[in-house]
PDB file of C-alpha atoms and ligand atoms in Angstrom:
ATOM      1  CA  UNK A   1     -26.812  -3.902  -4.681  1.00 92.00           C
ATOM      2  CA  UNK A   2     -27.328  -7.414  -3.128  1.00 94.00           C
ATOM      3  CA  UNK A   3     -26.858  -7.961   0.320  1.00 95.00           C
ATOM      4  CA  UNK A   4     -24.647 -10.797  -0.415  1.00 93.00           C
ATOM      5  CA  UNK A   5     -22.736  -8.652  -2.153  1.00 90.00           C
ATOM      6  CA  UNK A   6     -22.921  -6.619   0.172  1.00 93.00           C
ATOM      7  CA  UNK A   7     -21.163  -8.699   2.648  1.00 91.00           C
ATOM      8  CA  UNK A   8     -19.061 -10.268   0.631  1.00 87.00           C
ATOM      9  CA  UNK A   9     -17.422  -6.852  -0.587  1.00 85.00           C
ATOM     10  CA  UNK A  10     -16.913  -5.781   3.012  1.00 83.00           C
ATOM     11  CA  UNK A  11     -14.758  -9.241   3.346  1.00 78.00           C
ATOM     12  CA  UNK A  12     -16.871  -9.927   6.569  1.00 80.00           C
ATOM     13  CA  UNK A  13     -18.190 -13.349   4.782  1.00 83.00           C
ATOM     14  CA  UNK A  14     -18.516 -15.725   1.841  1.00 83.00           C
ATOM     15  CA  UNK A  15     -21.453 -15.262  -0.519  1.00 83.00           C
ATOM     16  CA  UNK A  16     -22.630 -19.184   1.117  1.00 86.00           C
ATOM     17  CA  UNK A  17     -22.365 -18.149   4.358  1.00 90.00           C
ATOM     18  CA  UNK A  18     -24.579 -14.786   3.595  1.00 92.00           C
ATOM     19  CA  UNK A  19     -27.097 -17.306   2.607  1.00 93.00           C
ATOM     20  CA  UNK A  20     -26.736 -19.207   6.060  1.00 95.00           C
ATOM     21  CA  UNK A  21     -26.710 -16.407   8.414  1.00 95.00           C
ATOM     22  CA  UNK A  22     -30.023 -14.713   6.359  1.00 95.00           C
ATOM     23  CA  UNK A  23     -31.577 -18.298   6.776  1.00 96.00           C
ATOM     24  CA  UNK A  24     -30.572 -18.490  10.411  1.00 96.00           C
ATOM     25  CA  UNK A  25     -32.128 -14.856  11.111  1.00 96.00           C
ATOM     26  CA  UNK A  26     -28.519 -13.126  11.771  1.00 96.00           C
ATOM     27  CA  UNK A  27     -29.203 -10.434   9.588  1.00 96.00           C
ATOM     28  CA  UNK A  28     -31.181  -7.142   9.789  1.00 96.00           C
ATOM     29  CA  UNK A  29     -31.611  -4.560   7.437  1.00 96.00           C
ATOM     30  CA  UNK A  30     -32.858  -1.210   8.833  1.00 96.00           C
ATOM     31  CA  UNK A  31     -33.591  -3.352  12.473  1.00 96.00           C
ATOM     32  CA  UNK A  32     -35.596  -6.331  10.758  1.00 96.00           C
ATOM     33  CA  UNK A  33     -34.797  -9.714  10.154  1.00 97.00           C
ATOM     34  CA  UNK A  34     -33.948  -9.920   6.454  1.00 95.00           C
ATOM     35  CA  UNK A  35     -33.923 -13.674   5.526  1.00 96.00           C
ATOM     36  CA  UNK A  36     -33.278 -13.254   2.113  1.00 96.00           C
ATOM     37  CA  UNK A  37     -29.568 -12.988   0.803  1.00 94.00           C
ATOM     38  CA  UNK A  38     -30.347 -12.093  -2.461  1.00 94.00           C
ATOM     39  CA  UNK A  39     -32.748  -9.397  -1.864  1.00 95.00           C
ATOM     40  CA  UNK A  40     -31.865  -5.536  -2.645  1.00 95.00           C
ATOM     41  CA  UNK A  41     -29.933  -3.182  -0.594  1.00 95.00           C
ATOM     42  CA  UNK A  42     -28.677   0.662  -0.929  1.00 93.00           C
ATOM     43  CA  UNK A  43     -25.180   0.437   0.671  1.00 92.00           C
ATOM     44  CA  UNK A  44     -24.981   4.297   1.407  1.00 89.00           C
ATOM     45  CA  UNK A  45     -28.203   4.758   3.385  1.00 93.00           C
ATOM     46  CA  UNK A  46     -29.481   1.001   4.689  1.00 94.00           C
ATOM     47  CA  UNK A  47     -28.568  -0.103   7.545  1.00 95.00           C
ATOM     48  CA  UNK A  48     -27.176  -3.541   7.951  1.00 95.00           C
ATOM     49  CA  UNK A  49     -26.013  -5.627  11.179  1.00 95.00           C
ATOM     50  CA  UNK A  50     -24.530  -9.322  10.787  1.00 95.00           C
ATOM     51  CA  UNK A  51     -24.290 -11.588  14.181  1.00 94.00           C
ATOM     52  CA  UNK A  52     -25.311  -8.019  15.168  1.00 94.00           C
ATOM     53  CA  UNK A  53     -22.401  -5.739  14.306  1.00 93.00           C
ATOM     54  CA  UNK A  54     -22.831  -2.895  12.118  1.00 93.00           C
ATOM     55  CA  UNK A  55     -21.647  -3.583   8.636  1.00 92.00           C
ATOM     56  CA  UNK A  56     -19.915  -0.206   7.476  1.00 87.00           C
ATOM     57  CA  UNK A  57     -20.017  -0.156   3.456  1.00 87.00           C
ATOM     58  CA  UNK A  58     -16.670   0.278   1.775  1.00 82.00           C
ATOM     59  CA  UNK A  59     -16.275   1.133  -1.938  1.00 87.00           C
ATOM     60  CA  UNK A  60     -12.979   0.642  -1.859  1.00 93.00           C
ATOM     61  CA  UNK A  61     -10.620  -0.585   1.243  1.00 93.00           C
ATOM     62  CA  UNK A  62      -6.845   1.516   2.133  1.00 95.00           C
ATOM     63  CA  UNK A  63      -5.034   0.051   4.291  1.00 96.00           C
ATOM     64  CA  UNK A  64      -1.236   1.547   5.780  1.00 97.00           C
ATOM     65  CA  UNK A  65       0.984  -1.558   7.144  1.00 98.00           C
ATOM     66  CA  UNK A  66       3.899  -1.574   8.711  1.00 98.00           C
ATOM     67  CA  UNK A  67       6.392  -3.869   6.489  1.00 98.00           C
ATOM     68  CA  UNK A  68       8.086  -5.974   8.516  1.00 98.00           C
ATOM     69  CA  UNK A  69      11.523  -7.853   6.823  1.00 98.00           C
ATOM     70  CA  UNK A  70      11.018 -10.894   5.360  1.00 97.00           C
ATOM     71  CA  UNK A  71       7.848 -10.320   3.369  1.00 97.00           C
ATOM     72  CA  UNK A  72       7.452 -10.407  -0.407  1.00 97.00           C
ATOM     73  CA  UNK A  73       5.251  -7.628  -1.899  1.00 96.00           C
ATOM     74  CA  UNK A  74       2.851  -9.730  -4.046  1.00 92.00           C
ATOM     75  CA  UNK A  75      -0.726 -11.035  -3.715  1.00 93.00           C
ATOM     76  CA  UNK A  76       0.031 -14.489  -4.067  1.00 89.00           C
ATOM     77  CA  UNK A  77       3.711 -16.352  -3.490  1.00 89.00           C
ATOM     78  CA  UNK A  78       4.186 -20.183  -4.064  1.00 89.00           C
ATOM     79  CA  UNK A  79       7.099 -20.168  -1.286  1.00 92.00           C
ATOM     80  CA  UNK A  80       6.954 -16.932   0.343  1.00 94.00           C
ATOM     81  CA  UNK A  81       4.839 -14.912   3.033  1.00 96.00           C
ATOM     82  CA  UNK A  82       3.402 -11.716   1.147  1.00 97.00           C
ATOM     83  CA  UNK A  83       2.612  -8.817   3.171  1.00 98.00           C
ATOM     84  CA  UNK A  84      -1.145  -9.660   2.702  1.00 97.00           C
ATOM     85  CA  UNK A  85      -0.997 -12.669   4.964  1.00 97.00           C
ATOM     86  CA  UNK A  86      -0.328  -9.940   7.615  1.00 97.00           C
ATOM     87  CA  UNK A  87      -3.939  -8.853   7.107  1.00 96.00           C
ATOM     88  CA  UNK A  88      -6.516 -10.509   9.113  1.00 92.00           C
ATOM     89  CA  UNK A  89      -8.248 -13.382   6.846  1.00 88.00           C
ATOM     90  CA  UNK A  90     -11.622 -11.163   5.844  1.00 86.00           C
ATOM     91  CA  UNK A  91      -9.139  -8.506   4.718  1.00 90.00           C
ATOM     92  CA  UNK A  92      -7.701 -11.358   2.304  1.00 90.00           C
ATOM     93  CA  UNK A  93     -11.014 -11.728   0.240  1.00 86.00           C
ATOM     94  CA  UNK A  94     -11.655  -8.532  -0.826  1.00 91.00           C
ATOM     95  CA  UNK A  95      -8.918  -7.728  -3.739  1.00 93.00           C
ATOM     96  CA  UNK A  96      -6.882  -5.815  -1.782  1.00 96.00           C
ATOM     97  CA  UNK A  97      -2.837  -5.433  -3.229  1.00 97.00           C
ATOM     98  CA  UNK A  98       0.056  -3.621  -2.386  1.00 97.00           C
ATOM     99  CA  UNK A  99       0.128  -0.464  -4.397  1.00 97.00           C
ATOM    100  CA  UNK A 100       3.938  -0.228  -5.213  1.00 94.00           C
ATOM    101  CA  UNK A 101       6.043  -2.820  -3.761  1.00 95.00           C
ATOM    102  CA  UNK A 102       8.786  -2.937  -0.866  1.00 97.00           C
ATOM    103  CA  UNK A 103      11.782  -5.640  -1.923  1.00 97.00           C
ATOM    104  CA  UNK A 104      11.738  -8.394   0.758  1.00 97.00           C
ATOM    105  CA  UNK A 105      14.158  -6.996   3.756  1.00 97.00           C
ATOM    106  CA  UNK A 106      12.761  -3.439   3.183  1.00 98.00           C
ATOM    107  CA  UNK A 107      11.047  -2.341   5.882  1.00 98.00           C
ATOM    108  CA  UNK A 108       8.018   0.736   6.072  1.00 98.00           C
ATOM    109  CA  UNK A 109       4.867   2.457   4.532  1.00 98.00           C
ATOM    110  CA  UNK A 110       3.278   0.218   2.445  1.00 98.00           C
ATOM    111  CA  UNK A 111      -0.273   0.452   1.022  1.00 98.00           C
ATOM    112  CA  UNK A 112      -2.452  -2.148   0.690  1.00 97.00           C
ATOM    113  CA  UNK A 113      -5.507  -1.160  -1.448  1.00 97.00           C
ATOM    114  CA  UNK A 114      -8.285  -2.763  -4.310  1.00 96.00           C
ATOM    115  CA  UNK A 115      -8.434   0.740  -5.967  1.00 96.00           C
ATOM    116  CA  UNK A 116      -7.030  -0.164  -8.928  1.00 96.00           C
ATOM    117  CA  UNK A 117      -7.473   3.577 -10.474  1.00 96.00           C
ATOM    118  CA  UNK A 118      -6.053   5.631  -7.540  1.00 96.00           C
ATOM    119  CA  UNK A 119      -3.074   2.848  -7.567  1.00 96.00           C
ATOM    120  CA  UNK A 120      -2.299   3.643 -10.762  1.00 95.00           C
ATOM    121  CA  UNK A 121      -2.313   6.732 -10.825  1.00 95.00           C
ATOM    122  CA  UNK A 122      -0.303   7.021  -7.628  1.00 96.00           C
ATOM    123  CA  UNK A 123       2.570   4.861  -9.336  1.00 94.00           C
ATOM    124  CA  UNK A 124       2.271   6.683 -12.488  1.00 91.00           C
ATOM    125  CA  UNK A 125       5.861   8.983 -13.489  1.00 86.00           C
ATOM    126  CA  UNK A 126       3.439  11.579 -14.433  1.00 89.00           C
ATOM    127  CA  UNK A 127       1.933  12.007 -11.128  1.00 92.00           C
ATOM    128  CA  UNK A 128       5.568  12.592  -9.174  1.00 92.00           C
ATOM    129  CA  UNK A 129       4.388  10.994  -6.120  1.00 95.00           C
ATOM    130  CA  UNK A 130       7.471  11.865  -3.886  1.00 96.00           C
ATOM    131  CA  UNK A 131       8.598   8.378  -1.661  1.00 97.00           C
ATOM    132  CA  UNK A 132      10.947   8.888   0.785  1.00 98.00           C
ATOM    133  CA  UNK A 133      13.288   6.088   2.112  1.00 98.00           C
ATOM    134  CA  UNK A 134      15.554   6.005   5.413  1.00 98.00           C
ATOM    135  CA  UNK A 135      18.675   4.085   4.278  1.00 98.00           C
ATOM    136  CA  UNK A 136      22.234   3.088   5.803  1.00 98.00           C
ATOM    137  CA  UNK A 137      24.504   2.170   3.585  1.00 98.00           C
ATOM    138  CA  UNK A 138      27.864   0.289   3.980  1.00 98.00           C
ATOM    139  CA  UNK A 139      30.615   2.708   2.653  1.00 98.00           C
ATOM    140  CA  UNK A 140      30.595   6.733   3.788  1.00 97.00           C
ATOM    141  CA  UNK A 141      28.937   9.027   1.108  1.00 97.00           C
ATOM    142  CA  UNK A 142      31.204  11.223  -0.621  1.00 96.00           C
ATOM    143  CA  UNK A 143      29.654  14.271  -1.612  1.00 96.00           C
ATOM    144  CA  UNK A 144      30.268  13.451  -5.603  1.00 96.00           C
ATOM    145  CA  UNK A 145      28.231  10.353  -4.846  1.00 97.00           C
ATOM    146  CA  UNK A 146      25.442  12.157  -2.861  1.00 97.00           C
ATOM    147  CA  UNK A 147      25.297  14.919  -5.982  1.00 97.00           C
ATOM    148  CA  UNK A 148      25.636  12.314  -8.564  1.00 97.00           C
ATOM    149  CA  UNK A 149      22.734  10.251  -7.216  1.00 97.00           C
ATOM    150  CA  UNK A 150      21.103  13.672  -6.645  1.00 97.00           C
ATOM    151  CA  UNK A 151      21.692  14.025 -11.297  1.00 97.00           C
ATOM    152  CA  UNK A 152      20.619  10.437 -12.203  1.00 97.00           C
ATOM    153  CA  UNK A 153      23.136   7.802 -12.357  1.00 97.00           C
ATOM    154  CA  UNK A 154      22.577   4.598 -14.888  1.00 95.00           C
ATOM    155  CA  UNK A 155      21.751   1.617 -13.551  1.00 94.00           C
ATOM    156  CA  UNK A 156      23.104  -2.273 -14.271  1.00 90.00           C
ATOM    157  CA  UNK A 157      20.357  -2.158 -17.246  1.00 92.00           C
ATOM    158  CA  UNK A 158      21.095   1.081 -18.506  1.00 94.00           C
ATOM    159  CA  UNK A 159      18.458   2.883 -16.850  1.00 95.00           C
ATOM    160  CA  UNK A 160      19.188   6.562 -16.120  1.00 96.00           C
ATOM    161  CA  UNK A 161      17.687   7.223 -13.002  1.00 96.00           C
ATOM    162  CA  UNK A 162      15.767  10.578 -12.626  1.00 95.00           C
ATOM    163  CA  UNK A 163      16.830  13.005 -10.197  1.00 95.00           C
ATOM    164  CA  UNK A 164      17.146  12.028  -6.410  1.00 97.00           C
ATOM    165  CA  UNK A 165      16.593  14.646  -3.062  1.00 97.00           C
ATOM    166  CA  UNK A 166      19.507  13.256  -0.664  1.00 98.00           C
ATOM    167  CA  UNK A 167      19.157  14.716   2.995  1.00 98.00           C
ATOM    168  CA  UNK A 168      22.761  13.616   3.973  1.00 96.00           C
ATOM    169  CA  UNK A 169      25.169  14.961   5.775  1.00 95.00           C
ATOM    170  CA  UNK A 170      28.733  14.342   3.627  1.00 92.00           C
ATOM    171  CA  UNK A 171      30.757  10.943   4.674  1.00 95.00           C
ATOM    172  CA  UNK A 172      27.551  10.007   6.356  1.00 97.00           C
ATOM    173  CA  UNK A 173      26.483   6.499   6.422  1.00 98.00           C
ATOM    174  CA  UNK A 174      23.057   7.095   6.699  1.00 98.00           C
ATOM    175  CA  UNK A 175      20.187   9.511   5.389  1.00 98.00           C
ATOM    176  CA  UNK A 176      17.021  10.171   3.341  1.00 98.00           C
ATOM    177  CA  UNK A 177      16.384   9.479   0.032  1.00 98.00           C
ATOM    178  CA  UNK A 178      13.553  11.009  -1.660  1.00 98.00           C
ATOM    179  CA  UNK A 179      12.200   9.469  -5.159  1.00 97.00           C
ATOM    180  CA  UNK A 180       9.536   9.802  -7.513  1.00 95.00           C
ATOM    181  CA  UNK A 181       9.415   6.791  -9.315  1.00 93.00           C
ATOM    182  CA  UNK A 182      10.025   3.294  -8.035  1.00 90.00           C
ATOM    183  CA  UNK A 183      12.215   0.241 -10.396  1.00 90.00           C
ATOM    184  CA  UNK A 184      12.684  -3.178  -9.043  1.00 89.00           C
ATOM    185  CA  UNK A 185      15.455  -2.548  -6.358  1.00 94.00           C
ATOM    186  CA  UNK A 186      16.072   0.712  -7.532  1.00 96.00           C
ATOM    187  CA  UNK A 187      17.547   2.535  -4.574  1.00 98.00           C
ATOM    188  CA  UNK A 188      20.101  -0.619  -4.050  1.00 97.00           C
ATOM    189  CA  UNK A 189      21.141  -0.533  -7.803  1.00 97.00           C
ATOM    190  CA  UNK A 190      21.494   3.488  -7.361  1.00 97.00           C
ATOM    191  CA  UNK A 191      23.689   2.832  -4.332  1.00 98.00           C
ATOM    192  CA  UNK A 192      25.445   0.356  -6.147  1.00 97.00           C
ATOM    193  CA  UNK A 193      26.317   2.778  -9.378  1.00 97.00           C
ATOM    194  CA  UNK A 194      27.970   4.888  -7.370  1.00 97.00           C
ATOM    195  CA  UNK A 195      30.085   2.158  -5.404  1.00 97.00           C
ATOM    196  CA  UNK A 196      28.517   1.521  -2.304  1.00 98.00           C
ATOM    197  CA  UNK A 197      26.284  -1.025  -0.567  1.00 98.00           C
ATOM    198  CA  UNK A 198      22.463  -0.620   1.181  1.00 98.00           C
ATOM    199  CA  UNK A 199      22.609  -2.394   4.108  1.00 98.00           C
ATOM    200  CA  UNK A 200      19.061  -1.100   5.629  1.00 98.00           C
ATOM    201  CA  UNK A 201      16.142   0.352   4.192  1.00 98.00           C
ATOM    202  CA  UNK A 202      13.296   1.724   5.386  1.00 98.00           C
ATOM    203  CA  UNK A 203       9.922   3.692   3.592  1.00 98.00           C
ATOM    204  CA  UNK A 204       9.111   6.629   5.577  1.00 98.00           C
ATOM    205  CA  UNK A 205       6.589   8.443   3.760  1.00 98.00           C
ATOM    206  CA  UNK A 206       4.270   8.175   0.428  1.00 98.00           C
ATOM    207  CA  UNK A 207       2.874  11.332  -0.856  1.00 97.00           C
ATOM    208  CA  UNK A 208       1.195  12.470   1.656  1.00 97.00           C
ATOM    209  CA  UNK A 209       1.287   9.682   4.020  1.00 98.00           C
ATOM    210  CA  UNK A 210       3.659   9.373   6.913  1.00 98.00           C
ATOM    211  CA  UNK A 211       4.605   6.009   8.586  1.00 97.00           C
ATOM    212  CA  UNK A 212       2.461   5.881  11.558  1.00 95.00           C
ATOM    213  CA  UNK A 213       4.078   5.750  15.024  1.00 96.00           C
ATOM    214  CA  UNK A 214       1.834   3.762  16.587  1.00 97.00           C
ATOM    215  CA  UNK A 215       1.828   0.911  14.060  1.00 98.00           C
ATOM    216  CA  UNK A 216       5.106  -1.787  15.085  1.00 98.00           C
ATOM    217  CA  UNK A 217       6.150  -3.719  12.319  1.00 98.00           C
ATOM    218  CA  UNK A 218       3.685  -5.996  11.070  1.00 98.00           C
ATOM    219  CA  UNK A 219       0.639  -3.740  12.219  1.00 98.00           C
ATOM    220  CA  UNK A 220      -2.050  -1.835  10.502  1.00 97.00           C
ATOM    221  CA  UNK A 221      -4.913   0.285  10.241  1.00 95.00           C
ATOM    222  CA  UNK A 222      -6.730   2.348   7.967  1.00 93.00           C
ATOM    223  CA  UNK A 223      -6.428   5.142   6.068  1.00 94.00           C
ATOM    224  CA  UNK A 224      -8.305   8.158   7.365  1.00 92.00           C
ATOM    225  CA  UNK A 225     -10.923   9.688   5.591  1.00 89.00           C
ATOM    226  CA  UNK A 226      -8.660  13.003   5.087  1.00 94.00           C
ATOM    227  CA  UNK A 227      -5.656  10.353   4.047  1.00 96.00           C
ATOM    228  CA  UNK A 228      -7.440   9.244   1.135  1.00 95.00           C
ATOM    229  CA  UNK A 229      -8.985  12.829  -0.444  1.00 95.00           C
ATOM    230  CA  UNK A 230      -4.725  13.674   0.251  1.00 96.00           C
ATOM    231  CA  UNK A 231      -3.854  11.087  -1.442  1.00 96.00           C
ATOM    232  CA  UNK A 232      -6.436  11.457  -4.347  1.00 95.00           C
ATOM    233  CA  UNK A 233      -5.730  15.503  -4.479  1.00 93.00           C
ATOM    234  CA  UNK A 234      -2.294  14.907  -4.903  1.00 90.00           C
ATOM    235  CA  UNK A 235      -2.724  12.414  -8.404  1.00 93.00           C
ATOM    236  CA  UNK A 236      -5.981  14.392  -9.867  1.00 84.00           C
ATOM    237  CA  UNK A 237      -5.974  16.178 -12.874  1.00 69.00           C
ATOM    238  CA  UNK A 238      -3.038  14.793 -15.306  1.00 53.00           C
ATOM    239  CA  UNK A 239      -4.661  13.118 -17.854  1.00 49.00           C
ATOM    240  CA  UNK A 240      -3.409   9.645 -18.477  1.00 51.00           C
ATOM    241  CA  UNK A 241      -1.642   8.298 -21.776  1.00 48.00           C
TER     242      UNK A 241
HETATM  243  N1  URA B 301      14.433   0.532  -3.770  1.00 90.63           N
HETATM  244  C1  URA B 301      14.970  -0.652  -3.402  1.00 90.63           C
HETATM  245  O1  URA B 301      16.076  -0.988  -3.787  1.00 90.63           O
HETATM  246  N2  URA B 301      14.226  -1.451  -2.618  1.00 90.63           N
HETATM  247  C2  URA B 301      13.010  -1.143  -2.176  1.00 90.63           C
HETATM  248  O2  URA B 301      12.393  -1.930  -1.452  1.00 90.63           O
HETATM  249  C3  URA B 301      12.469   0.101  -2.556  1.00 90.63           C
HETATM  250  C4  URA B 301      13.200   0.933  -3.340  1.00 90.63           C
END
């Protein structure tokens, strides 16, 4: 691979600036000076430095935010703030897109990723990835509303929505919901079919992936190693249509 390439990949820096800081010397690959941008490179076992900071190499970059409300889950929005804008600016050149989106005032897990694959395969029906959302809602669940979200209820478009975990206590205003697929606004058009109102939402988990304590809104970090092989074990081995 070229170093460039290299660096650019890893978001650190534009392919023109590569070319200036190999010029200017700020390079090294395995401790020497490599001047050359465009020379060759083996990500896995050279080591590179720029301004002389280790450059890890990353095939492909996961990322678990902390949604704050009032950010729209796209990469690019004419009017709005997307939740990529909450990534720092080298984190904004590298493809990276929210696998699965949050609607604007949701709050939570989200998953910022340029692994276009394991994204797909993570939002794919077949692969049941479980999501659970943290709701209040306006009106106190009967229990015929918790069981009949629990069924499927049809949506405003005629969708019938597949089965639903509720962890609610009866008459409650707030709980869990637990779903394996994800329509636009789905949870506040279920809520809706059965006569009630989301007031607050919140993503608390995605397969295997827990909201991180530590993280306030608008904060992120990685995904560990062992996050990612959990996330890929859980969506391996269903063949695709
Ligand atoms: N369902 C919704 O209605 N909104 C979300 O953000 C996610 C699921």
């Amino acid at each position: 691979m070229r170093l460039d390439k290299f660096l650019v990949s890893t978001g650190k820096i534009s392919r023109s600036d590569a070319g200036r800081a190999a010029r200017g010397g700020k390079i090294t690959v395995n401790g020497i000076v490599e001047k050359h941008a465009d020379r060759h490179i083996d990500p896995d076992t050279d080591i590179i430095t720029l301004h002389g900071e280790r450059i890890v190499y990353r095939r492909y970059t996961y990322i678990l935010l902390n949604k704050p409300a009032g950010y729209v889950s796209a990469t690019e929005d004419g009017r709005e703030a997307t939740v990529l804008t909450l990534l720092p600016e080298e984190l904004q050149r590298i493809g990276l897109f929210p696998c699965g989106r949050l609607d604007k005032y949701t709050l939570g897990l989200m998953l910022p990723t340029n692994d276009g694959d394991l994204s797909h395969r993570l939002l794919s029906p077949r692969h049941h990835v479980e999501k659970r959302y943290a709701y209040t809602c306006k009106l106190p669940l009967l229990p015929e509303y918790i069981e009949m979200l629990e069924v499927g209820v049809e949506l405003e478009d005629g969708y019938l929505t597949k089965p639903a975990r509720m962890i609610a206590e009866p008459q409650s205003t707030s709980g869990i919901i637990v779903l394996t697929e994800g329509k636009y606004h789905q949870i506040k058009w279920m809520f809706e079919a059965v006569g009630n109102k989301i007031l607050s939402l919140e993503r608390v988990t995605f397969g295997p992936l827990t909201l991180d304590p530590t993280l306030d809104r608008g904060e992120w970090r990685y995904l560990t190693d062992e996050e990612v092989a959990a996330l890929q074990s859980g969506v391996k081995g269903v063949d695709e249509p």
